[in-house]
XYZ file of C-alpha atoms in Angstrom:
211
model
C 98.037 -65.156 42.990
C 96.390 -64.242 39.674
C 93.482 -61.813 39.896
C 90.069 -63.293 39.039
C 86.895 -61.591 37.881
C 83.892 -61.465 40.207
C 81.099 -58.983 39.459
C 82.922 -57.355 36.587
C 82.465 -57.620 32.841
C 85.638 -58.219 30.855
C 86.190 -55.465 28.321
C 86.806 -57.053 24.963
C 89.321 -55.411 22.669
C 87.320 -53.759 19.918
C 88.218 -50.974 17.515
C 86.403 -47.653 17.565
C 84.978 -47.816 21.060
C 84.867 -44.036 21.112
C 85.965 -41.719 23.905
C 87.110 -42.864 27.339
C 86.747 -40.337 30.149
C 89.132 -40.885 33.073
C 88.251 -39.090 36.304
C 91.413 -38.453 38.327
C 92.056 -36.478 41.507
C 93.988 -33.366 40.439
C 96.413 -32.215 37.750
C 100.159 -32.682 37.780
C 102.632 -29.880 37.190
C 103.972 -31.953 34.264
C 100.716 -31.783 32.308
C 100.635 -34.589 29.704
C 104.174 -35.759 30.417
C 103.249 -38.067 33.323
C 103.123 -41.768 34.142
C 99.343 -41.448 34.463
C 99.034 -40.048 30.941
C 101.310 -42.755 29.531
C 99.387 -45.560 31.256
C 96.041 -44.194 30.109
C 97.398 -44.008 26.581
C 98.353 -47.707 26.748
C 94.996 -48.636 28.268
C 93.091 -46.651 25.640
C 94.837 -48.515 22.821
C 94.603 -51.878 24.583
C 90.852 -51.619 25.116
C 90.182 -50.282 21.631
C 89.098 -46.721 22.409
C 89.758 -43.967 19.909
C 90.970 -41.496 22.495
C 90.776 -40.539 26.157
C 90.050 -37.406 28.120
C 91.213 -36.660 31.659
C 89.123 -34.618 34.076
C 89.942 -34.041 37.724
C 87.935 -33.786 40.921
C 89.748 -30.528 41.656
C 91.815 -28.317 39.345
C 94.666 -27.516 41.759
C 98.032 -28.919 40.617
C 100.191 -30.493 43.300
C 103.254 -32.703 43.705
C 101.507 -35.147 46.044
C 98.383 -35.668 48.125
C 99.944 -34.042 51.198
C 100.493 -30.798 49.313
C 96.993 -30.989 47.828
C 95.440 -31.344 51.281
C 97.058 -28.085 52.307
C 95.841 -26.214 49.223
C 92.362 -27.598 48.442
C 90.715 -26.377 51.630
C 87.873 -24.314 50.185
C 84.714 -25.847 48.772
C 84.618 -23.291 45.968
C 87.814 -24.744 44.536
C 86.146 -28.145 44.169
C 82.908 -26.753 42.780
C 84.790 -25.072 39.924
C 85.579 -28.506 38.462
C 81.980 -29.642 38.215
C 80.993 -28.139 34.834
C 83.967 -29.787 33.096
C 83.344 -33.139 34.818
C 79.663 -33.047 33.923
C 80.390 -32.192 30.288
C 82.961 -34.993 30.007
C 80.671 -37.591 31.580
C 77.864 -36.722 29.175
C 80.070 -36.837 26.083
C 82.075 -39.972 26.967
C 81.276 -43.431 25.634
C 82.705 -45.017 28.776
C 84.111 -43.769 32.057
C 87.026 -44.856 34.243
C 87.107 -43.781 37.872
C 90.750 -43.422 38.863
C 91.158 -40.814 41.603
C 93.169 -43.123 43.843
C 92.765 -44.354 47.390
C 94.719 -41.636 49.189
C 92.898 -39.917 52.013
C 93.387 -36.176 52.255
C 93.554 -34.350 55.548
C 90.776 -32.413 57.283
C 88.504 -30.213 55.121
C 90.165 -31.260 51.874
C 89.101 -34.861 52.416
C 85.532 -33.858 53.238
C 85.298 -31.866 50.014
C 86.880 -34.723 48.096
C 84.261 -37.148 49.413
C 81.464 -34.743 48.520
C 82.930 -34.376 45.036
C 83.070 -38.164 44.591
C 79.430 -38.464 45.669
C 78.412 -35.800 43.162
C 80.526 -37.344 40.380
C 78.985 -40.791 40.835
C 75.496 -39.303 40.746
C 76.297 -37.311 37.602
C 77.723 -40.408 35.950
C 74.459 -42.217 36.617
C 72.458 -39.310 35.215
C 74.655 -39.425 32.117
C 73.709 -43.077 31.601
C 76.809 -44.810 32.962
C 75.507 -47.618 35.179
C 78.948 -49.262 34.968
C 82.428 -47.767 35.115
C 85.921 -49.049 34.459
C 87.962 -49.778 37.587
C 91.453 -51.173 37.984
C 90.817 -54.541 39.659
C 87.648 -53.259 41.313
C 89.139 -50.078 42.764
C 89.525 -46.461 41.539
C 93.305 -46.860 41.600
C 95.199 -43.901 40.252
C 96.750 -44.478 36.777
C 100.172 -43.559 38.156
C 100.011 -46.855 40.064
C 98.608 -49.070 37.312
C 101.877 -50.283 35.809
C 103.265 -51.111 39.231
C 100.059 -52.881 40.284
C 100.000 -55.232 37.282
C 103.770 -55.757 37.174
C 104.805 -59.392 36.647
C 106.897 -59.327 39.813
C 103.686 -58.844 41.838
C 102.181 -62.028 40.341
C 98.663 -60.579 40.629
C 97.761 -60.552 36.952
C 98.426 -62.978 34.115
C 99.612 -61.667 30.751
C 102.783 -61.489 28.705
C 102.554 -57.769 27.947
C 101.432 -54.645 29.764
C 98.510 -54.392 27.348
C 97.411 -57.948 28.195
C 97.600 -57.269 31.911
C 95.655 -54.023 31.622
C 92.928 -55.820 29.684
C 92.741 -58.471 32.412
C 91.958 -56.130 35.298
C 90.672 -52.851 33.852
C 87.079 -54.010 33.759
C 83.532 -52.691 33.944
C 81.918 -52.779 37.375
C 78.464 -51.723 38.554
C 78.795 -48.176 39.766
C 77.476 -49.113 43.202
C 80.699 -51.096 43.718
C 82.230 -47.775 44.733
C 79.791 -47.433 47.601
C 80.206 -50.826 49.252
C 82.383 -49.348 51.989
C 79.615 -47.116 53.333
C 75.923 -47.936 53.750
C 74.853 -44.297 53.364
C 76.641 -43.998 50.044
C 75.372 -47.350 48.854
C 71.805 -46.286 49.599
C 72.309 -43.027 47.710
C 73.693 -44.852 44.690
C 70.859 -47.378 44.653
C 68.288 -44.599 44.942
C 69.899 -42.768 42.021
C 69.979 -45.964 39.926
C 66.269 -46.523 40.658
C 65.522 -42.929 39.655
C 67.426 -43.317 36.382
C 65.581 -46.595 35.654
C 62.216 -44.922 36.273
C 63.054 -42.145 33.832
C 64.016 -44.701 31.164
C 60.720 -46.584 31.649
C 58.764 -43.369 31.129
C 60.536 -42.554 27.870
C 58.841 -43.099 24.551
C 59.954 -46.509 23.152
C 61.390 -44.793 20.081
C 63.707 -42.735 22.325
C 65.106 -45.664 24.297
C 68.625 -46.593 23.433
C 69.280 -43.310 21.660
C 71.817 -42.342 24.352
C 73.738 -45.626 24.046
C 73.492 -48.389 21.472
């Protein structure tokens, strides 16, 4: 079955779209030599961005989510990532949420959820009412190529670039909160707050953040 668009906006291929910020879960021991990095590089070119930047919810390298859950058990370790995330969100032209769907164990998962809540709120404050998601979900880039593979028959397209363009689309940021009413309410409240601030701005200042 070929994926179809619902509440998303197809991202047209345009040159010079600026900087794409991809928010992932945590670093790999292989640094830039990873499947995630390679897939983001393809997506960046396919969608017409000049470059991309990766930031992570937590700065602890691990081989997998099981190892991460055993290491990222202190809140302080998650808080250390916030200045870099905030800076990247404010400097990016567009944002992709791609921390994956894996649930961590015990305290690590609680801190991960708190970090996601904070990141979404900061993205809204930075002016990003929409974010790029892989087929409506913050799927991790390490899974993108597999997800759109022709053998899965989910996505139409002759090339990997075509398939990425088909399903790496903009979605309202509140899409991320549809699984939980509390989170959805928080996101809507933040969106209303951001809208109120924009209405109070001098007309000459509107649109200066994004054109």
